[in-house]
Coordinates of C-alpha atoms in Angstrom, one line a residue:
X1 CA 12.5 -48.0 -73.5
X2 CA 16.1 -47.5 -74.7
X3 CA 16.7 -50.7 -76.7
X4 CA 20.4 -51.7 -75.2
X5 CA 18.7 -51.5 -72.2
X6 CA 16.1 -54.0 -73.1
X7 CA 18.8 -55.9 -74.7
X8 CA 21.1 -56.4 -71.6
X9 CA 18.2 -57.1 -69.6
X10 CA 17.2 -60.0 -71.4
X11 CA 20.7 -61.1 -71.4
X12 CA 21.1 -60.9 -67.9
X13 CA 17.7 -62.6 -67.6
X14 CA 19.1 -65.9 -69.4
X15 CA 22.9 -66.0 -67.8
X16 CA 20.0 -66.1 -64.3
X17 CA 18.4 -68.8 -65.4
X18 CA 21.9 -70.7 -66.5
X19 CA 22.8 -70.5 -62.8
X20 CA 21.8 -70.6 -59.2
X21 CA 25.6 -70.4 -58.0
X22 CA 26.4 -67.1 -58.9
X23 CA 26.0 -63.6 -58.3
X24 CA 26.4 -60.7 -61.5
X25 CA 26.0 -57.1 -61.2
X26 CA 25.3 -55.7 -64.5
X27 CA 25.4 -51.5 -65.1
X28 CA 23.4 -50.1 -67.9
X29 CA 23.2 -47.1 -69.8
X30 CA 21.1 -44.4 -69.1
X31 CA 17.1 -44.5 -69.2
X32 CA 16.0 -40.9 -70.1
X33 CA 18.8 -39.7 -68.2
X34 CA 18.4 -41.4 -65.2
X35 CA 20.9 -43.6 -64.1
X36 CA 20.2 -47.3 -62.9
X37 CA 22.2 -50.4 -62.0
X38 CA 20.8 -54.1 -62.4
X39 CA 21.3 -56.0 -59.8
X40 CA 20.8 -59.8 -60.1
X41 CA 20.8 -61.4 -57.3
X42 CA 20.8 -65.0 -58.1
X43 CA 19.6 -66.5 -55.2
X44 CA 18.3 -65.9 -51.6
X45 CA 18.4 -68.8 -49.1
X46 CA 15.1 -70.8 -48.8
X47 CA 14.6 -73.5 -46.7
X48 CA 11.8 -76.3 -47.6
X49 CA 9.9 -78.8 -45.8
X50 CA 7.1 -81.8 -46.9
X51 CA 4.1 -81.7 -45.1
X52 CA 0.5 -83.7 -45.0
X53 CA -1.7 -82.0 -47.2
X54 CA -4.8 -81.1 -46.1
X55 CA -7.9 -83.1 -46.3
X56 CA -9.2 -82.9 -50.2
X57 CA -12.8 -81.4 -50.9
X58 CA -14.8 -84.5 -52.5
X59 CA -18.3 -83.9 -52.3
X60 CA -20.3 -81.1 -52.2
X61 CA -24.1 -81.3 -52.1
X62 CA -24.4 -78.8 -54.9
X63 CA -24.4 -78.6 -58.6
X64 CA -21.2 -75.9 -58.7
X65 CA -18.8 -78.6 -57.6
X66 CA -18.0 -80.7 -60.7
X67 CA -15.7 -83.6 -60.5
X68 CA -15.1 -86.5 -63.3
X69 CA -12.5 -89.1 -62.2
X70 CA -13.3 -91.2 -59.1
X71 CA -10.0 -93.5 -58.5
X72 CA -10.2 -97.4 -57.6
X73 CA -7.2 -99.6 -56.8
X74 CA -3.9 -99.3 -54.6
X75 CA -0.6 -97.6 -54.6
X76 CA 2.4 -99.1 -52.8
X77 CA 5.7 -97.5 -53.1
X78 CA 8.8 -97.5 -51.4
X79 CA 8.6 -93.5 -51.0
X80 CA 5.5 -93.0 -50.1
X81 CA 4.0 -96.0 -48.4
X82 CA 0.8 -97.5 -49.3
X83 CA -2.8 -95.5 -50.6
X84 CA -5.8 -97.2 -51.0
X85 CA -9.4 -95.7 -52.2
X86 CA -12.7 -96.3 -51.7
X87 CA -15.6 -95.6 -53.8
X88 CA -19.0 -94.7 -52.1
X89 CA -22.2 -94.2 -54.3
X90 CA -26.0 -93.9 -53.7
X91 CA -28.6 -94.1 -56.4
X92 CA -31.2 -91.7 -57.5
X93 CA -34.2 -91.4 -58.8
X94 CA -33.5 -89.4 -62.0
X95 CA -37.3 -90.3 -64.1
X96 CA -40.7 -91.6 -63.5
X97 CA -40.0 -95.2 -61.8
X98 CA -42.4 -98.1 -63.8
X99 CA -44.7 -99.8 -61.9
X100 CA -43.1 -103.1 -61.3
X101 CA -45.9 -104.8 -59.0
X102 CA -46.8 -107.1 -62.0
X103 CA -42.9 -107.9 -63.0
X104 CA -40.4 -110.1 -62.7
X105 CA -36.8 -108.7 -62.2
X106 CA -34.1 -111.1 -63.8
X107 CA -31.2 -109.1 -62.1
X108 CA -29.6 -105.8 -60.9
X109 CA -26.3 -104.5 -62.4
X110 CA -24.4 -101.4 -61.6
X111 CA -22.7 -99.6 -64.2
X112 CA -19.2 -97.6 -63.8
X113 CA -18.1 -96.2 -66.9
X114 CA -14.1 -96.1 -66.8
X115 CA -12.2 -92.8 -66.5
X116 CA -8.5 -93.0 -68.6
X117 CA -7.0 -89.7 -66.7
X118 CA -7.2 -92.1 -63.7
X119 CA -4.8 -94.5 -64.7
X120 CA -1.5 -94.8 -62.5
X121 CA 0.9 -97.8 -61.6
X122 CA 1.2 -101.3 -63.3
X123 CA -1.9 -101.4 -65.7
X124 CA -1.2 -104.8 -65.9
X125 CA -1.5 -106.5 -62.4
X126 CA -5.5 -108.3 -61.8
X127 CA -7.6 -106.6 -59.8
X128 CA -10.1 -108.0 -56.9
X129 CA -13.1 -105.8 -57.2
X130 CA -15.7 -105.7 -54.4
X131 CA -18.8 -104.1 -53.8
X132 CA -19.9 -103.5 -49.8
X133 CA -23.5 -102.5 -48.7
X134 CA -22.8 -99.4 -46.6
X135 CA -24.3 -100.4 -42.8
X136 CA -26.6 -97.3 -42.2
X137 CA -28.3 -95.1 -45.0
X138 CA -27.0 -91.5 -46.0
X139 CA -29.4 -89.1 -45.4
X140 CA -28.9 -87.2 -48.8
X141 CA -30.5 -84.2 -47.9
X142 CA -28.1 -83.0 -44.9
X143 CA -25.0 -85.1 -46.4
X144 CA -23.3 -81.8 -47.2
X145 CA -19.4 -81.9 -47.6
X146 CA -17.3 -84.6 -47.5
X147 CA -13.4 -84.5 -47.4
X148 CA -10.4 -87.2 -48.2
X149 CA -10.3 -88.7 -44.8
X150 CA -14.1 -89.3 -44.5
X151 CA -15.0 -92.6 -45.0
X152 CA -18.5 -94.7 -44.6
X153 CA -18.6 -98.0 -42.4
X154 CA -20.0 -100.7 -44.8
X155 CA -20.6 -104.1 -43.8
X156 CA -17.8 -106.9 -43.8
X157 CA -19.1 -109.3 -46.5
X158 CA -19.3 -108.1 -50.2
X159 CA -22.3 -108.6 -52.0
X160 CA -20.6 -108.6 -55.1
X161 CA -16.9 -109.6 -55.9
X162 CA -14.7 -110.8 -59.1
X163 CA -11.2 -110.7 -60.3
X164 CA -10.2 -109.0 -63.5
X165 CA -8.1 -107.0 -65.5
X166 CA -9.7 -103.3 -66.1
X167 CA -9.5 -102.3 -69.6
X168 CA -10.3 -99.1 -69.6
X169 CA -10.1 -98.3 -73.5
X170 CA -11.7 -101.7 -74.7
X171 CA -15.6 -101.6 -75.6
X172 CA -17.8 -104.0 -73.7
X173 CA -20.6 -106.5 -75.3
X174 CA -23.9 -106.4 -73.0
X175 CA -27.4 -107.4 -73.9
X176 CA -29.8 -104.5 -74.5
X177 CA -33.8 -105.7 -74.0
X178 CA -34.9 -103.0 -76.3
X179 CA -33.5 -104.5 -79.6
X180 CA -33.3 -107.8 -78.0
X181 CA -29.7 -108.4 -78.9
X182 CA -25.8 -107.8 -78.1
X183 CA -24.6 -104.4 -78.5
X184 CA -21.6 -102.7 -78.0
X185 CA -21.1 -99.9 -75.6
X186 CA -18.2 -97.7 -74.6
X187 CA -15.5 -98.9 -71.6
X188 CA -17.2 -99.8 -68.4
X189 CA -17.5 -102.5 -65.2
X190 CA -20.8 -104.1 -65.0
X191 CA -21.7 -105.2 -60.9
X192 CA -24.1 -107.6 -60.6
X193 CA -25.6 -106.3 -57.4
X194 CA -28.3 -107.9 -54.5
X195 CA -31.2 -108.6 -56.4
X196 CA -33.2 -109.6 -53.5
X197 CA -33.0 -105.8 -51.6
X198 CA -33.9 -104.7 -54.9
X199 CA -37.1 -106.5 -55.0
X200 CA -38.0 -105.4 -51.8
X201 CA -37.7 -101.5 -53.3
X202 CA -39.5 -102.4 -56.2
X203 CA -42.3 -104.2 -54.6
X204 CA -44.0 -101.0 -53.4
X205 CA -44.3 -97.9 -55.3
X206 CA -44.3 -96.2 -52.9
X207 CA -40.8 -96.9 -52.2
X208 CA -39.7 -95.6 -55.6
X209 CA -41.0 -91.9 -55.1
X210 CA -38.2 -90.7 -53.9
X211 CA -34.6 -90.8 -53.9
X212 CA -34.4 -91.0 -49.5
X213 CA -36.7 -93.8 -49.8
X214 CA -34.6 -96.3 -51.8
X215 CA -32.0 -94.9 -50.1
X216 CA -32.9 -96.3 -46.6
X217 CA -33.6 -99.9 -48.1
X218 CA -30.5 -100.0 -50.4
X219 CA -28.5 -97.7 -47.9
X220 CA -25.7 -97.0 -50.3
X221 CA -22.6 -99.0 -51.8
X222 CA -18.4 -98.9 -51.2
X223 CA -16.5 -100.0 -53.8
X224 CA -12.9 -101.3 -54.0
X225 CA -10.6 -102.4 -56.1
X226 CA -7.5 -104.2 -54.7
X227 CA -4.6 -105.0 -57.3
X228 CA -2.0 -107.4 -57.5
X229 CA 0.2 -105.0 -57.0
X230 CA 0.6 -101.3 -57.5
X231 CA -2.1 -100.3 -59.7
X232 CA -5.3 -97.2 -59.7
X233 CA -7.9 -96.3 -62.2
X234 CA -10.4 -94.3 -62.7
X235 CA -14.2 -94.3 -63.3
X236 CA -16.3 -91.5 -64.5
X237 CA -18.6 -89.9 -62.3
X238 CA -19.4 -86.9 -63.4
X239 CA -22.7 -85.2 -63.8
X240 CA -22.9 -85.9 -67.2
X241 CA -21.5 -89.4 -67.0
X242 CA -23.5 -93.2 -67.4
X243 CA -23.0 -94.3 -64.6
X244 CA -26.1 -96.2 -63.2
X245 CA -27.9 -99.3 -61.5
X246 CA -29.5 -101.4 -64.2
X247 CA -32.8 -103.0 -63.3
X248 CA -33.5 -105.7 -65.5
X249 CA -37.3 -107.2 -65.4
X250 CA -40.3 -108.7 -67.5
X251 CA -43.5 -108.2 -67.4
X252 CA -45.1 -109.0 -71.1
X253 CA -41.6 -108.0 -72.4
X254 CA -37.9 -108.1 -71.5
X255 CA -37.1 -104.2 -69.8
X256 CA -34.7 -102.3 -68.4
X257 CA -35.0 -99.0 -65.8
X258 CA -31.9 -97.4 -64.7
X259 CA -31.6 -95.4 -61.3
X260 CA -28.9 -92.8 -61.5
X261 CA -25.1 -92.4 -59.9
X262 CA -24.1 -89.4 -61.4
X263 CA -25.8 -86.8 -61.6
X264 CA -26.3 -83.9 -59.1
X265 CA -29.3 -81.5 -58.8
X266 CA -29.9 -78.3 -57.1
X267 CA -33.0 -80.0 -54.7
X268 CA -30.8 -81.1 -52.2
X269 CA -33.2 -84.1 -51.3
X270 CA -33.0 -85.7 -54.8
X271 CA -29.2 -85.3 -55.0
X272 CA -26.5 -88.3 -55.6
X273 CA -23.7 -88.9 -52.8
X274 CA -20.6 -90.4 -55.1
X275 CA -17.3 -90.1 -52.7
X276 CA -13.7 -90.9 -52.3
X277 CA -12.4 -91.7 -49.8
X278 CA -8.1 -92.6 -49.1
X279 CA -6.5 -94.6 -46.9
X280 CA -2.8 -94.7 -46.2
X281 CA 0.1 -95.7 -44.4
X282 CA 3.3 -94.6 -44.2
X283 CA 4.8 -97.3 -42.1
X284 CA 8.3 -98.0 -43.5
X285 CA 8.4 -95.3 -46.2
X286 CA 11.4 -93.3 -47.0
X287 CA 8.4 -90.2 -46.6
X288 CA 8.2 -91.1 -43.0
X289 CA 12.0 -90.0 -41.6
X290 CA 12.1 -86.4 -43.7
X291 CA 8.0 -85.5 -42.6
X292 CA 8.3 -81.7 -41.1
X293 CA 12.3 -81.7 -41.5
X294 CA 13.7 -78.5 -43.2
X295 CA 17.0 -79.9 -43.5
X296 CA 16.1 -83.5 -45.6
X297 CA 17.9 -83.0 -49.0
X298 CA 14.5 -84.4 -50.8
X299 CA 11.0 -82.6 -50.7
X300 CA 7.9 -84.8 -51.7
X301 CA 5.0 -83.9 -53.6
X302 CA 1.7 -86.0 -54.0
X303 CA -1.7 -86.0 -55.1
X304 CA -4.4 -88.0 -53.6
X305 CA -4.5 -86.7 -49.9
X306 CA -0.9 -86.9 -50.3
X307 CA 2.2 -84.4 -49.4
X308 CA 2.9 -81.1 -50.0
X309 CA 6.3 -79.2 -49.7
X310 CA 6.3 -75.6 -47.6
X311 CA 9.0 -73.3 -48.6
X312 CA 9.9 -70.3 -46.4
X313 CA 10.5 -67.1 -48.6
X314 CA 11.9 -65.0 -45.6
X315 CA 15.3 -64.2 -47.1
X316 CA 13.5 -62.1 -49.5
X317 CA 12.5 -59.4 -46.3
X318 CA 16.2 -58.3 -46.7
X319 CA 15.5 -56.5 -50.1
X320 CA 15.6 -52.4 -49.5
X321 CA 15.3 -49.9 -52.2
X322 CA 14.6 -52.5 -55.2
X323 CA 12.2 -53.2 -57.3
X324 CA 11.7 -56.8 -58.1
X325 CA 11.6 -57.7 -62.0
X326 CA 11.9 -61.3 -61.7
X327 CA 11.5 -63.9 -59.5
X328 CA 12.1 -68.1 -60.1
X329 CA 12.1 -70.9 -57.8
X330 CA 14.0 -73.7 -59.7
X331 CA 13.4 -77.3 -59.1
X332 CA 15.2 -80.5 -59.7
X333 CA 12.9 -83.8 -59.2
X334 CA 14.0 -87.1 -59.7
X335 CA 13.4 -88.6 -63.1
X336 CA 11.5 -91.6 -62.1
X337 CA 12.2 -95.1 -64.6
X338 CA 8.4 -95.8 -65.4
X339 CA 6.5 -93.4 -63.4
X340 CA 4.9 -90.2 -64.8
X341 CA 5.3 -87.0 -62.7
X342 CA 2.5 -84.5 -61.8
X343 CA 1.4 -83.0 -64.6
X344 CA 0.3 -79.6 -63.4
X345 CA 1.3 -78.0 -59.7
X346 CA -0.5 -75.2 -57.6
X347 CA 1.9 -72.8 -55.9
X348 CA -0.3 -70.8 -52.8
X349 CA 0.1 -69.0 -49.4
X350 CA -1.9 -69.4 -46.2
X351 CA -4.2 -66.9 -45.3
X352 CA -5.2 -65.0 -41.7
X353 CA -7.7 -67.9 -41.5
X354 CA -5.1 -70.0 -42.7
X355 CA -7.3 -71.5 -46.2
X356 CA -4.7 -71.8 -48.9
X357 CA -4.7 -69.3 -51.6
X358 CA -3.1 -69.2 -55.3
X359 CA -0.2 -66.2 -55.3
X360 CA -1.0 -63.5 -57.8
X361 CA 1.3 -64.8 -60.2
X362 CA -1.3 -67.9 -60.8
X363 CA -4.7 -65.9 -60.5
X364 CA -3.6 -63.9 -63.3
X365 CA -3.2 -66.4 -65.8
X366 CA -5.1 -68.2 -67.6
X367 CA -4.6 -71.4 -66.9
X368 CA -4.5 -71.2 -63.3
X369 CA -1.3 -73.8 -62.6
X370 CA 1.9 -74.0 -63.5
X371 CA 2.6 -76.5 -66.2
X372 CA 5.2 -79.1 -64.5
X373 CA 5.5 -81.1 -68.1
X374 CA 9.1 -80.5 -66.9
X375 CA 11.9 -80.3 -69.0
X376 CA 14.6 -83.0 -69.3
X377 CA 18.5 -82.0 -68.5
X378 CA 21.4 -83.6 -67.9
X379 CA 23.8 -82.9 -65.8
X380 CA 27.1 -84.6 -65.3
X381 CA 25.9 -87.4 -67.0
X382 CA 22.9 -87.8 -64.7
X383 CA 19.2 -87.3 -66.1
X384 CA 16.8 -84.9 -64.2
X385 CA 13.2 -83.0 -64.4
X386 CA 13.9 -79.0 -64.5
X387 CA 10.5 -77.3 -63.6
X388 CA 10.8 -73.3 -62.8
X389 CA 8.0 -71.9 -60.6
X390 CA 7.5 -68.0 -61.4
X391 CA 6.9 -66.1 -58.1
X392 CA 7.4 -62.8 -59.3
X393 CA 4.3 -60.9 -58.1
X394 CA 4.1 -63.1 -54.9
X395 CA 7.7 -62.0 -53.8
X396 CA 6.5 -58.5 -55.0
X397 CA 3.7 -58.4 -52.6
X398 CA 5.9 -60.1 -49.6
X399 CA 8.5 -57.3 -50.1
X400 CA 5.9 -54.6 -50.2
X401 CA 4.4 -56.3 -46.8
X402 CA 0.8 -56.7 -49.0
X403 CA 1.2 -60.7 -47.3
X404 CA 2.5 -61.3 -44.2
X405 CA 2.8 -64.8 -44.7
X406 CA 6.5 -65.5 -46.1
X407 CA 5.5 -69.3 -46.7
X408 CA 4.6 -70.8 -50.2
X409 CA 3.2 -74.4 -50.4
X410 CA 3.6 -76.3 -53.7
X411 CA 0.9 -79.0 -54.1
X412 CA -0.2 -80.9 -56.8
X413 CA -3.2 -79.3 -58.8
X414 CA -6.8 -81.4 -58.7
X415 CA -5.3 -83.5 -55.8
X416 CA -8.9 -85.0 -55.3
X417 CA -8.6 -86.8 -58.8
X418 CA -4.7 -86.9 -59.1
X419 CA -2.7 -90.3 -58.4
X420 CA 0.6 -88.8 -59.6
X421 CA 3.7 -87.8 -57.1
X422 CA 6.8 -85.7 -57.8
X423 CA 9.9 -86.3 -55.8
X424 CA 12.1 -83.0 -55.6
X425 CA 15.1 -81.6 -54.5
X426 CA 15.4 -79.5 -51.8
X427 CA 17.7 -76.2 -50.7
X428 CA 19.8 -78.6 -49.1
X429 CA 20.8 -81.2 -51.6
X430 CA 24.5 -80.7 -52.5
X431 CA 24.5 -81.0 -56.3
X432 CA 20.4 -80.3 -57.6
X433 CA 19.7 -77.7 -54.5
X434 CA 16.3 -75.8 -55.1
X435 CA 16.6 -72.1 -55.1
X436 CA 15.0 -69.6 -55.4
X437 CA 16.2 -66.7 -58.5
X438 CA 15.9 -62.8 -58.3
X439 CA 16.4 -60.0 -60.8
X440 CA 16.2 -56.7 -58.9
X441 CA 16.6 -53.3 -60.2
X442 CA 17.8 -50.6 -58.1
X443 CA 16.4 -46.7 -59.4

């Protein structure tokens, strides 16, 4: 490549990304012989809209869907309303159950090992945790998939509630019967569950064959966590995680059995069901009023089961006779005092059977999201998040009619486990106006 060539390209790239109100037409020299003009068009109207996400995948009765955080707690903001989350686990038999017809049980604890990626809000507000029995079992072998908005009916009356303040980085003291003594383990809740419904599983072995047979005496357990405010954390579910039901007995010595919560297996009958399920309501919320409106001046972006923002791409139909080199949407959000952004966002189209797919831009990489660790500008005095969203391969195969679909929705990545929210400019804003960048090259 002829070197001035490459030179004033990458000039011209970086007065593009200075600018989204101007338009530069930039003439080179020649390549081989051939003449060529760069063309950068600076931006092509867009137009953006927020819209409810769709229903997040939590539970899949299979060992290829791996998840860690489980959130626990309550987020109430003036934005986006208020988003609750439920917890709903079943035990499993993981190892050969004792024989406990000749034992005393001295009491039943569940154990959730805390999750620090989960944490979101005020960290200092108490909680009020309770612990439901759900009101019909799970069957665990045809409990296949389970979404965001699918929630278990548990009974009214906890069997198991306490107010604290969730430390999720401090160690915990508990007493271990196998060295008779206190030791110290790594961050986690301890539930003191129904000891009675355990004895009746225990009583009869034949009850502690199988996973499905505790199952339909125990029937399963929600979990909430309801803060004093504006708080969620997380607790660690995840195949390889701790998470258990402590059964605590004596026969001619002080034991301990532990049923599992965590793991999943490929025999669908012996599998764990550990869900979330959300809640919200957007009652009041400045979300409510701009919902589906393409001409709101702010576009909102949430994890959870929360918002996403459609952009339409259209304007990018008119390019003839060019060949696309670059292509950048830039984003303004607000810069929130306390609250951390999204840390990672997922830009994809909607298929013929309208699933949501990751443009090329994103498959190709390695990482798989775009990093939204935005960076920090100021401009006329006023502090913002700038995050750039490359779409050059996506406009690429819009232009060459390889997707038909001219719509890009930005979501947040790993909404399932994800508290976070972005708020964002949109096209229409006056002074931080989204928009959406092109470098075109014309042969």
């Amino acid at each position: 490549m002829n070197t001035s060539y490459y030179f004033i390209f990458i000039l011209a790239l970086g007065c593009l990304l200075g600018s989204c109100n101007k338009e530069v037409t930039i003439g080179s020299e020649i390549i081989e012989d051939q003449p060529i003009a760069i063309d950068y068009n600076e931006i092509i109207d867009i137009t953006a809209e927020t819209v409810y996400g769709d229903p997040a995948l939590m539970y899949r009765n299979s060992p290829i869907l791996t998840r860690r955080t489980y959130l626990l707690g309550e987020l109430t903001d003036p934005n986006f309303g208020v988003t609750g989350s439920t917890v709903f686990v079943t035990p499993r038999v993981s190892e050969t159950v004792p024989d406990f017809s000749g034992a005393s049980l001295d009491s039943v604890i569940m154990v959730l090992p805390y999750d620090t990626l989960g944490q979101y809000g005020d960290s200092d507000v108490l909680h009020d945790l309770s612990v439901y029995r759900l009101r019909d079992a799970i069957d665990v072998a045809s409990t296949d998939t389970l979404f965001s908005d699918m929630c278990f009916d548990f009974e009214d009356t906890p069997i198991s509630s306490f107010s604290f303040d969730p430390e999720p980085t401090d160690s915990s003291d508990v007493y271990s019967p196998s060295v008779d003594s206190i030791i110290r383990v790594l961050p986690q809740i301890r539930i003191p569950l129904d000891a009675a419904v355990w004895n009746e599983v225990l009583s009869d072995t034949l009850n502690t064959r199988l996973t499905q047979n505790i199952v339909d005496i125990v029937k399963g357990y929600a979990i909430q966590s309801m803060p004093n405010g504006s708080d969620m954390y997380g607790i660690n579910l995840s195949n390889t995680s701790t998470a258990r039901i402590q059964v605590f007995y004596q026969d001619s010595i002080k034991k301990v059995f532990s049923f599992d919560l965590s793991s999943l297996v490929s025999d669908k009958e012996e599998s764990v069901v550990k869900h979330n399920c959300y809640v919200s309501d957007y009652n009041g919320s400045l979300i409510e009023s701009v919902i589906g409106d393409n001409a709101a001046e702010l576009n909102y972006v949430q994890g959870m089961q929360g918002f996403d923002v459609v952009y339409d791409l259209s304007g990018v139909l008119s390019i003839q006779d060019e060949f696309v080199n670059y292509a950048v949407i830039e984003l303004f959000a607000q810069k929130e005092e306390g609250v951390d952004p999204l840390n990672f966002l997922i830009a994809s189209y909607r298929n013929d059977d309208g699933d949501l797919v990751r443009i090329r831009d994103l498959t190709s990489s390695a990482a798989g999201f775009f990093d939204s660790r935005f960076e920090e500008v100021e401009i006329d005095g006023v502090t913002l998040l700038k995050h750039e969203v490359i779409v050059t391969n996506h406009i690429i195969d819009i232009v060459n009619g390889d997707i038909t679909n001219t719509s890009l929705t930005l979501l947040a990545d790993n909404k399932r486990e994800n508290p976070r929210h972005s708020i964002f400019y949109s096209p229409n804003h006056p002074l931080y106006p989204a928009c959406l960048k092109l470098i075109t090259t014309k042969p």
